[in-house]
Every structure is written in C-alpha cells, then in structure tokens.
PDB file of C-alpha atoms in Angstrom:
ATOM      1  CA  UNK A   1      60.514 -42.644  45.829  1.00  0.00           C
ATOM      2  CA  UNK A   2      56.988 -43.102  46.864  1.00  0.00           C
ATOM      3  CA  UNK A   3      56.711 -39.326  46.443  1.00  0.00           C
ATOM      4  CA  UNK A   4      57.752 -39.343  43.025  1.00  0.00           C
ATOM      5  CA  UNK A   5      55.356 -42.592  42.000  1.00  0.00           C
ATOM      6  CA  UNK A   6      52.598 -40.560  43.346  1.00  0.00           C
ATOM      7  CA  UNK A   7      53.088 -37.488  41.623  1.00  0.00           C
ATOM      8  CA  UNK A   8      53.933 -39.271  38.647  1.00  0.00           C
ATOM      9  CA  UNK A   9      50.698 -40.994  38.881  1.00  0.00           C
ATOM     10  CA  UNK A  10      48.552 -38.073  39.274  1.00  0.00           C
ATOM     11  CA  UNK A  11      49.888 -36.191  36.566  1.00  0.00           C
ATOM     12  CA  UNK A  12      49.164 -39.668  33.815  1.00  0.00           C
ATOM     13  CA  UNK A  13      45.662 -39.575  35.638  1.00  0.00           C
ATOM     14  CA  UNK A  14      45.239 -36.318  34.660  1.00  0.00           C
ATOM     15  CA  UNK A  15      46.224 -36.240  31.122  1.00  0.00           C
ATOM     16  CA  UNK A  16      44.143 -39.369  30.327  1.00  0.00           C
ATOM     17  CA  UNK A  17      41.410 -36.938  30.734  1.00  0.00           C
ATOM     18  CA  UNK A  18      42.496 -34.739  28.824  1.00  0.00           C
ATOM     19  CA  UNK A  19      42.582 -35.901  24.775  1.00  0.00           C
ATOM     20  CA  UNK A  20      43.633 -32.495  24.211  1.00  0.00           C
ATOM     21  CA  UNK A  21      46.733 -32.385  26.005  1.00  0.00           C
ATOM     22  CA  UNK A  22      47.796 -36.420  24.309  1.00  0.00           C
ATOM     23  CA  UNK A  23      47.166 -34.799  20.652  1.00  0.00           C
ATOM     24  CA  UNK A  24      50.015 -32.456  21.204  1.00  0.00           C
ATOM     25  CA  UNK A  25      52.474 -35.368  21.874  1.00  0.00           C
ATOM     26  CA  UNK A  26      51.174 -37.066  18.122  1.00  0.00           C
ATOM     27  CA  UNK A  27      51.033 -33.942  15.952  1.00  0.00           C
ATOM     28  CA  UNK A  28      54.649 -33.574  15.271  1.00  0.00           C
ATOM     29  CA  UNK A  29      55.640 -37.069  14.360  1.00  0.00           C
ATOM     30  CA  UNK A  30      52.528 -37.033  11.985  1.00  0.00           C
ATOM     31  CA  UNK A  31      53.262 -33.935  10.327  1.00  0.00           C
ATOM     32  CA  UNK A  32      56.907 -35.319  10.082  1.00  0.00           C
ATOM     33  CA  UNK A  33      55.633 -38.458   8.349  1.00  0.00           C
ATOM     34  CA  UNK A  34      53.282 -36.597   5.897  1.00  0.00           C
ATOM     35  CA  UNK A  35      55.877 -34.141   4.805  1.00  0.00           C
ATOM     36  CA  UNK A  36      58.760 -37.191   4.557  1.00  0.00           C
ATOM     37  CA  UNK A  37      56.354 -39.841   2.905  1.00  0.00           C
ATOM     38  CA  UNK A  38      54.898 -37.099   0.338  1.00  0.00           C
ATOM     39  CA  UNK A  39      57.408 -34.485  -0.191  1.00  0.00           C
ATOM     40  CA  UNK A  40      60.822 -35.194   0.957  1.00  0.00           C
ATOM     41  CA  UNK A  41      60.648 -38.665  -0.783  1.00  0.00           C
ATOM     42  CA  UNK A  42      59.580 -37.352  -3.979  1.00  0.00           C
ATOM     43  CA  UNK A  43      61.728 -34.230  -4.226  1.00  0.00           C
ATOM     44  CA  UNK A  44      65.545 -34.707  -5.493  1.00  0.00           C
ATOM     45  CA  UNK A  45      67.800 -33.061  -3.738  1.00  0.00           C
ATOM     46  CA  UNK A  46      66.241 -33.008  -0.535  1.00  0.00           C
ATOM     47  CA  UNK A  47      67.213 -35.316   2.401  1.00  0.00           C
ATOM     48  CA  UNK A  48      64.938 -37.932   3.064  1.00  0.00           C
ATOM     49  CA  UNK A  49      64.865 -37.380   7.010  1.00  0.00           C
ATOM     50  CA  UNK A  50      64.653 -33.576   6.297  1.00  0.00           C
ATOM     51  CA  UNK A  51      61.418 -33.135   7.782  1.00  0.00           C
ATOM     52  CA  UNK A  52      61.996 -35.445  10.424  1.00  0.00           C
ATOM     53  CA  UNK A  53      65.076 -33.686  11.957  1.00  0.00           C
ATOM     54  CA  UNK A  54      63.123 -30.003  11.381  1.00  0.00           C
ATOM     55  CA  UNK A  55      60.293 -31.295  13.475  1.00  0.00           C
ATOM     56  CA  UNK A  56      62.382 -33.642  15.653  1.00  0.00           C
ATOM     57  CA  UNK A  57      64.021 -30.261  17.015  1.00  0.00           C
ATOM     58  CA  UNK A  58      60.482 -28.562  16.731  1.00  0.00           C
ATOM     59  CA  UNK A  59      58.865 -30.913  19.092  1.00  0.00           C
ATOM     60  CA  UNK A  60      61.706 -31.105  21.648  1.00  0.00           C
ATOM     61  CA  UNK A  61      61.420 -27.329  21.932  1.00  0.00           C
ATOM     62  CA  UNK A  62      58.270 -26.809  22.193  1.00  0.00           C
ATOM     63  CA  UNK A  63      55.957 -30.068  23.403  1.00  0.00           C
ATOM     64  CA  UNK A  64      57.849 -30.614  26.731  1.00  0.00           C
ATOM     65  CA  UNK A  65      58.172 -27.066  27.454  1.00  0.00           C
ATOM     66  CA  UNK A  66      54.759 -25.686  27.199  1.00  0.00           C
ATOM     67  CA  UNK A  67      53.623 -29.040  28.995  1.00  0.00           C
ATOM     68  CA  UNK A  68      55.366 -28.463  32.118  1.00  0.00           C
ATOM     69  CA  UNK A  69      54.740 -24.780  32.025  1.00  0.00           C
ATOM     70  CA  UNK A  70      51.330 -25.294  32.022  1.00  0.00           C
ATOM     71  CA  UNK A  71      51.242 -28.429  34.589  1.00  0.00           C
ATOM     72  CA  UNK A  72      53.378 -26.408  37.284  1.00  0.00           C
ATOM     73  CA  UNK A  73      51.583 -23.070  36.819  1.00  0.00           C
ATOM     74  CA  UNK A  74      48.059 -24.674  37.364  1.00  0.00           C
ATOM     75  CA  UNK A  75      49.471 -26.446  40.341  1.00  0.00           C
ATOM     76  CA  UNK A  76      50.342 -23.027  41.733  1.00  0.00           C
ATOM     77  CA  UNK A  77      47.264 -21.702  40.733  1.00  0.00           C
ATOM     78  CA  UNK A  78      45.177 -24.114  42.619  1.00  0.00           C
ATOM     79  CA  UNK A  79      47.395 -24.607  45.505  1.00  0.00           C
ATOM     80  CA  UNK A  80      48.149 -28.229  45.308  1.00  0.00           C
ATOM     81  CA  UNK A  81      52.095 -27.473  44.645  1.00  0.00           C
ATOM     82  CA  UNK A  82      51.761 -25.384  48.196  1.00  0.00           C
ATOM     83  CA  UNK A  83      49.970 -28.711  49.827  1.00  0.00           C
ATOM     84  CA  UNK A  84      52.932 -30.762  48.034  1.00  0.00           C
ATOM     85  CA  UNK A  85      55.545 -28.408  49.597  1.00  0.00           C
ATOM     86  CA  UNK A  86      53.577 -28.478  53.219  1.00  0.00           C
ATOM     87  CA  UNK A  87      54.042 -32.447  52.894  1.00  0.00           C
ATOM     88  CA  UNK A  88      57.726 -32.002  52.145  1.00  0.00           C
ATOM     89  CA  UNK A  89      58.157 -32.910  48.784  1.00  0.00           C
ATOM     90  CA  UNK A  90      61.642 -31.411  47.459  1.00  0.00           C
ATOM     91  CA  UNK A  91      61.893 -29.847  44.562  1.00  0.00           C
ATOM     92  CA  UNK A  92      64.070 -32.804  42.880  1.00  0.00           C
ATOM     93  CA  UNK A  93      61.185 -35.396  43.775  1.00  0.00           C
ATOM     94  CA  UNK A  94      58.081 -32.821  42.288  1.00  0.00           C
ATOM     95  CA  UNK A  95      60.929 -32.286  39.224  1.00  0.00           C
ATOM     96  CA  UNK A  96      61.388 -35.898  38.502  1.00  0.00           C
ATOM     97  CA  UNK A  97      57.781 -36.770  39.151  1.00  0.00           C
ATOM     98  CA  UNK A  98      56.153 -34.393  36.620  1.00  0.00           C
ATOM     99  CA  UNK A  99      59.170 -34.845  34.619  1.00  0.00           C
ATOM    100  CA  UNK A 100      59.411 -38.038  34.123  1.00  0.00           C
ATOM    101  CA  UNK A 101      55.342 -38.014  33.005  1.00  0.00           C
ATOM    102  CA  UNK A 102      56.445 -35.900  30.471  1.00  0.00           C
ATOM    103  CA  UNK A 103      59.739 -37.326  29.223  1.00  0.00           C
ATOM    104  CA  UNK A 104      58.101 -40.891  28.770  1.00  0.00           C
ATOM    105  CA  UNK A 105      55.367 -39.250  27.021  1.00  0.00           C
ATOM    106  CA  UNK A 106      57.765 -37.812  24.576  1.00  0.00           C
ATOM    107  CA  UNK A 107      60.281 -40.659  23.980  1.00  0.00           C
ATOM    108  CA  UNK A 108      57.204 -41.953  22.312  1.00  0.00           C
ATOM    109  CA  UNK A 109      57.270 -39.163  19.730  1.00  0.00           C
ATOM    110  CA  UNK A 110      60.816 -39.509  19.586  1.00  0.00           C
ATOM    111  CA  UNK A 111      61.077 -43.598  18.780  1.00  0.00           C
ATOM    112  CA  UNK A 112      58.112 -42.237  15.839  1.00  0.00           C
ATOM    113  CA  UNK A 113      60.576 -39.830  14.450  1.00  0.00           C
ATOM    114  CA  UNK A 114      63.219 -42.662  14.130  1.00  0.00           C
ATOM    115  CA  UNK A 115      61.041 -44.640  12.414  1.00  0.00           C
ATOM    116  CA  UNK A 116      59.834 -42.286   9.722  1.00  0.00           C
ATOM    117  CA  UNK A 117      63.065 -41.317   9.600  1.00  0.00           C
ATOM    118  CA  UNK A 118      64.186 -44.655   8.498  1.00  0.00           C
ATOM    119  CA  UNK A 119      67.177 -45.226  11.031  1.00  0.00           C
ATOM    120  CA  UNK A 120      68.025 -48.704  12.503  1.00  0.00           C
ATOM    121  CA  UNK A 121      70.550 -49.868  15.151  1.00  0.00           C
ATOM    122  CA  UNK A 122      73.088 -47.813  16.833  1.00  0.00           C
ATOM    123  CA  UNK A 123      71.729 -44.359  14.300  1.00  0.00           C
ATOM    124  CA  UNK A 124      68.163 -44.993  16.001  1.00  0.00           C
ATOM    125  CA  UNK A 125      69.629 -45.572  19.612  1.00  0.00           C
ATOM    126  CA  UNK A 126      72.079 -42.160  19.059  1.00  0.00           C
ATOM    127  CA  UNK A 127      68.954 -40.015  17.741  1.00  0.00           C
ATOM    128  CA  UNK A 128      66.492 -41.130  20.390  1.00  0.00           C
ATOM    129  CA  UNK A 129      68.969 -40.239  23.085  1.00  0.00           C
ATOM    130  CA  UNK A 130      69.522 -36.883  21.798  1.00  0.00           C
ATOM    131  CA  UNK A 131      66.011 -36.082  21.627  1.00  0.00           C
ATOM    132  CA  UNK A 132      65.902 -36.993  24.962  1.00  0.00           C
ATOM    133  CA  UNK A 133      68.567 -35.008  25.873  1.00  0.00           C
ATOM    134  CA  UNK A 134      66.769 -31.833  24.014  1.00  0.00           C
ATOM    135  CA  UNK A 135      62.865 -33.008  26.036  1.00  0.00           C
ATOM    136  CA  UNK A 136      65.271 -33.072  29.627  1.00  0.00           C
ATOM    137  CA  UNK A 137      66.284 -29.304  28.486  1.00  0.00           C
ATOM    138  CA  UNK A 138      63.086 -28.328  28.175  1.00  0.00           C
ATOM    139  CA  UNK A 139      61.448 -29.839  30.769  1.00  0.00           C
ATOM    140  CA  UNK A 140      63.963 -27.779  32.594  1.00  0.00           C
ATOM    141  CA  UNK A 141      63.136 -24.703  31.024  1.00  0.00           C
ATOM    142  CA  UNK A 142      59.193 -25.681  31.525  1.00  0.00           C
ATOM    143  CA  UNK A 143      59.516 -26.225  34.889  1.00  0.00           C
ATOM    144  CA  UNK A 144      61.713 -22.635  35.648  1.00  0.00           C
ATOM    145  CA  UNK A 145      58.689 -21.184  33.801  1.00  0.00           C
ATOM    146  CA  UNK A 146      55.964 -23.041  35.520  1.00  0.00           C
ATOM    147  CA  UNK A 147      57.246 -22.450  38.889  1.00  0.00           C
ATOM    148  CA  UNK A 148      58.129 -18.499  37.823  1.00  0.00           C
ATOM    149  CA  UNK A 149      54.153 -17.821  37.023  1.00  0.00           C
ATOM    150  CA  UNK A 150      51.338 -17.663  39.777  1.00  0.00           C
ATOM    151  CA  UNK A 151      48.586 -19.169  37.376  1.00  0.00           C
ATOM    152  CA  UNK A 152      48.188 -20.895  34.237  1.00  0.00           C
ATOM    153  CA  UNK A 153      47.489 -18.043  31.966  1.00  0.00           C
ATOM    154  CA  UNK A 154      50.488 -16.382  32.972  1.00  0.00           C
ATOM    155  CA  UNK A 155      52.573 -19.087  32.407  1.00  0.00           C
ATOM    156  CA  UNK A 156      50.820 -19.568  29.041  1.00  0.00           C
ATOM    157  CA  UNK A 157      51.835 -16.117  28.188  1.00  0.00           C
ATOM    158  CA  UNK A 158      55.205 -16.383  28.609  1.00  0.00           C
ATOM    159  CA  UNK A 159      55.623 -19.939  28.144  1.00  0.00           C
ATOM    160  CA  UNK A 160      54.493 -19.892  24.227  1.00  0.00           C
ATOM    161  CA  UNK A 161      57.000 -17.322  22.722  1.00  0.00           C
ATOM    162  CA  UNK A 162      59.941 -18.783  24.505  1.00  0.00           C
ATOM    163  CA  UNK A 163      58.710 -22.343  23.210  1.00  0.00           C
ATOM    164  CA  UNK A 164      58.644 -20.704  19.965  1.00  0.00           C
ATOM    165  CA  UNK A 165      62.108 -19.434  19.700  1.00  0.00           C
ATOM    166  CA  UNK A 166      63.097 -22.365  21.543  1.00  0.00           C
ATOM    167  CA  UNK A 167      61.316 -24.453  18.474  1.00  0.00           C
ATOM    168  CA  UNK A 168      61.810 -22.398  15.364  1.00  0.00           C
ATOM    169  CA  UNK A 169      65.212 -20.920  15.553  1.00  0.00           C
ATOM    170  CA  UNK A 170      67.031 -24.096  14.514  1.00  0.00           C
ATOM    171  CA  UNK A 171      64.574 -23.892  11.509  1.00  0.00           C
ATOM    172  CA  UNK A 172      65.739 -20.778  10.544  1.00  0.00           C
ATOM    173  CA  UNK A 173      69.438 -21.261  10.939  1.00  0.00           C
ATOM    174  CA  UNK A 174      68.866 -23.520   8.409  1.00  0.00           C
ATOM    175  CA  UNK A 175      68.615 -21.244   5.527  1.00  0.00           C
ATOM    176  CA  UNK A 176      71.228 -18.824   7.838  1.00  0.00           C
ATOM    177  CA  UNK A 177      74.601 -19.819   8.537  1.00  0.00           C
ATOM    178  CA  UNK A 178      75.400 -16.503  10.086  1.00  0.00           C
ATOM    179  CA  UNK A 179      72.495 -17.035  12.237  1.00  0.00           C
ATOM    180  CA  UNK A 180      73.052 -20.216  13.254  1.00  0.00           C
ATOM    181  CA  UNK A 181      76.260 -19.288  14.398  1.00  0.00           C
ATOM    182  CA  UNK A 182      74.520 -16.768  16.647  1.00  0.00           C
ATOM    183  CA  UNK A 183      71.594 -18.990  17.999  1.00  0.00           C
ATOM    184  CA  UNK A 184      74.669 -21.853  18.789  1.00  0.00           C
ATOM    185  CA  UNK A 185      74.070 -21.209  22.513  1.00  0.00           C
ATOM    186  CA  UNK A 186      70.783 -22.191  22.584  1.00  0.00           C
ATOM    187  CA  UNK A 187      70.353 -25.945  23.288  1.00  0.00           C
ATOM    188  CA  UNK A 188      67.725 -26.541  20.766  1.00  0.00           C
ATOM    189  CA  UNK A 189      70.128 -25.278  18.138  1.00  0.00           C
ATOM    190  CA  UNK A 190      73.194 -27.924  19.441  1.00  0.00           C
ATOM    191  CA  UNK A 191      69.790 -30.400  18.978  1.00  0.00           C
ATOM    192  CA  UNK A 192      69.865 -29.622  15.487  1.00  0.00           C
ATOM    193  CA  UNK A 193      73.161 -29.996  14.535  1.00  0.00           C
ATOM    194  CA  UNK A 194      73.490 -33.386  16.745  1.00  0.00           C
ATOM    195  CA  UNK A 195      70.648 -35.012  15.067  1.00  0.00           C
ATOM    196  CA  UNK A 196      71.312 -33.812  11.513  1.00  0.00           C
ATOM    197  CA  UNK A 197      74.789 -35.718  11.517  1.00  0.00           C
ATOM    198  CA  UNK A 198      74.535 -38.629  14.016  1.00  0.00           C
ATOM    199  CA  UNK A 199      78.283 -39.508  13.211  1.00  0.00           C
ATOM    200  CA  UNK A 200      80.567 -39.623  16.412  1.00  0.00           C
ATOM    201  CA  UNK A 201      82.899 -37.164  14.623  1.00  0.00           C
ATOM    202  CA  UNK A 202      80.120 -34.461  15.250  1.00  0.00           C
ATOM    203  CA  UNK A 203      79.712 -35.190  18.813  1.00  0.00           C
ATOM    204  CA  UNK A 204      81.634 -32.619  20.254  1.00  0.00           C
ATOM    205  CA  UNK A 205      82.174 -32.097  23.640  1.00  0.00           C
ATOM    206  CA  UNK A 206      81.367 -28.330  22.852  1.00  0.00           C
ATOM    207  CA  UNK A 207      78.061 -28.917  21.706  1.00  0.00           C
ATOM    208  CA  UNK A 208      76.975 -31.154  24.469  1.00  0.00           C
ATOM    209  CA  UNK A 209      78.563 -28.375  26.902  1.00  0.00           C
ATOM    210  CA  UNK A 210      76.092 -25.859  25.388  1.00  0.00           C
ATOM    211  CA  UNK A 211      73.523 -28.208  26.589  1.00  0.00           C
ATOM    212  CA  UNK A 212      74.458 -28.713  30.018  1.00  0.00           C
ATOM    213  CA  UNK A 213      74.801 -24.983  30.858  1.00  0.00           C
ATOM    214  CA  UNK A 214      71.272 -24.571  29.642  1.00  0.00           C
ATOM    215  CA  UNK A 215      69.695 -27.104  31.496  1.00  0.00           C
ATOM    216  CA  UNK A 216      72.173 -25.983  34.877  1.00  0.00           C
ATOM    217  CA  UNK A 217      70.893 -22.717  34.398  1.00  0.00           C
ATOM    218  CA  UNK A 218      67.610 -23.738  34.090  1.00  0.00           C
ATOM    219  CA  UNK A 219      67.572 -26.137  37.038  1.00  0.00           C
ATOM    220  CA  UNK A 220      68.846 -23.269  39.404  1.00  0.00           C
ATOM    221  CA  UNK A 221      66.110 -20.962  38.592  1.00  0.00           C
ATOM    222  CA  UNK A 222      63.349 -23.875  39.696  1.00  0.00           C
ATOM    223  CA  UNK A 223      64.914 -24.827  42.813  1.00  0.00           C
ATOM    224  CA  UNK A 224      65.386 -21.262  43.202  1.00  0.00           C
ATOM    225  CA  UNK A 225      62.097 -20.105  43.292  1.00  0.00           C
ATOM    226  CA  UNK A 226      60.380 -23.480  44.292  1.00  0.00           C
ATOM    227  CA  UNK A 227      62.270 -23.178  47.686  1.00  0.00           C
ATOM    228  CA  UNK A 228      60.855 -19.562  48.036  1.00  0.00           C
ATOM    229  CA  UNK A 229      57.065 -19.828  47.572  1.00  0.00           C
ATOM    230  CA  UNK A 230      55.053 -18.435  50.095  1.00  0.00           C
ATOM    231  CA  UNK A 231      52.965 -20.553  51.956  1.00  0.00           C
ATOM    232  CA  UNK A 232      51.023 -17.655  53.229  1.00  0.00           C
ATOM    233  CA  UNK A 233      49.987 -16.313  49.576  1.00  0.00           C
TER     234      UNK A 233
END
C-alpha cells in the first residue's frame, strides 16, 4: 500500500506542474456544456443530453488513454519505471498507483457530464459508474501502450490514433447502424450504448462482457511486458 500512495503521489505532484496536462481533463465537459446549453437545448428534435453522451464516450476514450500512455512511456524513457521495478514494485501496485491518479482525475469530468446532462439520483449514480467503467478500460489500454513504447514520442505515436478510434467510432455508429454493429466489440462502443439508455433493461450482461474481455486483454499485455523489461537496456 505504501507503494501505491507513493506513486500515486508523485504522479498528482507532477501534473500540478503541468496546467497543460489538467486542461485536457476540463475540455470535454466544457465543450459538452456549450454544445447542450446552446444547441441541443434550442434544437427540436434533438436530445437534450446528446452532446453530453457523444463527448461522455469521447473523453473516456481518449483522456485516460493518452494520459497513461504518455505517463508510462516517459517513465521508461527516463528510467524511473526500471528504478521502480529494481525496488520491487509489481506491476498491480505501479497499475493502481498511476491509475488511480488518473481515474480520480476523470470521475471529475464524469460527475460534470452528469450535471450538464441534467440527471439526478440513481440515473446520475448509473452514468458516473459507467464512465468509470469506460476510464478503467482505458487506463488499461494506456497502460499496455505505455509500457509497449521505449519513450514518450513513441508512445505518442501510437497512442493518439488508437485513442482516436477508441473516441470517435461510437460517434460514427451513430449515424451507422451497420457500423455500429461492427464496432460492438470495442468497449467504447458498449460505453455508448450503456450511457445513451441508462434503463436496467439495457444492461445486458453481453455488453458488460464486451467490456471485460477488453480490459482482460488489455491487462495481460501490461503485466506481460512490464514483467519482461530489461534492466540492462
């Protein structure tokens, strides 16, 4: 536990340096809020939380994702993540401590997006947790790609198109039913279609199974390679 407090603390240490990286955890919610305050509101025929569930699933693909990328990668690149593995951290403890920066961070966003999106009570509590449930994906994802890329550009490089599927694909399948049906397997799509309808009758044991392969498959390629860096490099 002490492990994970420390690595948990270094990583909010670091980002209250950076303003850069906190912007990226307020730009979605705002542009959701804009769009639903200005648009959505005014337009008939078009769902109120509209905008809110299109960047909801936006900003659980891609925020989270890139983050960790980046975080991990640079961690490689400066050799810190070898001193961490030298002092035998596990790869659950470095998870859950950079994780766990990261998830906070984004609940944040994801209590904004229930309040512009007007929900109260038990709606508000369900879409929180599933946006949780989409950042924990990604921060899965994040971390196989962090851990997969020697330095930060790298992991930039590879981490921003995947992020971008990852994001934008439920957007599409939107206007595409036949490609929605194709881009089902990809958790941010089973994000979509959870928060859009936040009625039990659409929480499907199917959809949440979708989810947990992803993030299973994503888990075993960070241990993976996390247990096979070379401390000699």
């Amino acid at each position: 536990m002490n492990k994970i407090l420390a690595i948990f603390k270094k990583q909010l240490k670091d980002t209250l340096k950076n303003k850069v990286t906190l912007l990226q955890f307020v730009l979605f919610p705002v542009m959701a809020f804009f769009l639903t305050e200005f648009i959505a509101k005014g337009t008939v025929g078009l769902p109120e939380n509209y905008f809110v569930i299109m960047f909801g699933t936006m900003y659980a693909g891609l925020v989270p994702l890139v983050n960790m990328a980046v975080i991990i990668s640079e961690e490689r690149e400066k050799y810190s993540l070898k001193m961490l593995i030298m002092c035998n951290v596990k790869p659950f403890q470095y998870l859950v401590g950079v994780g766990a920066y990261v998830l906070i961070l984004c609940t944040f966003g994801a209590v904004a997006f229930a309040l512009i999106g007007g929900y109260s009570g038990v709606e508000a509590l369900r879409f929180v947790l599933i946006m949780v449930l989409g950042f924990i994906a990604s921060i899965l994802l994040g971390s196989a790609i962090g851990i997969f890329s020697k330095n930060q550009g790298a992991s930039t490089a590879l981490a921003m198109p995947i992020a971008m599927i990852a994001g934008f694909v439920p957007m599409i399948s939107m206007f595409n039913e036949k490609f929605a049906s194709i881009s089902k397997i990809l958790y941010t799509q089973q994000i979509s279609f959870l928060a859009g309808d936040l009625s039990l009758s659409n929480f499907t044991f199917q959809r949440f199974l979708i989810i947990g392969i992803n993030m299973i498959l994503f888990l075993a390629v960070f241990i993976y390679i996390y247990k096979r860096i070379d401390l000699k490099e």
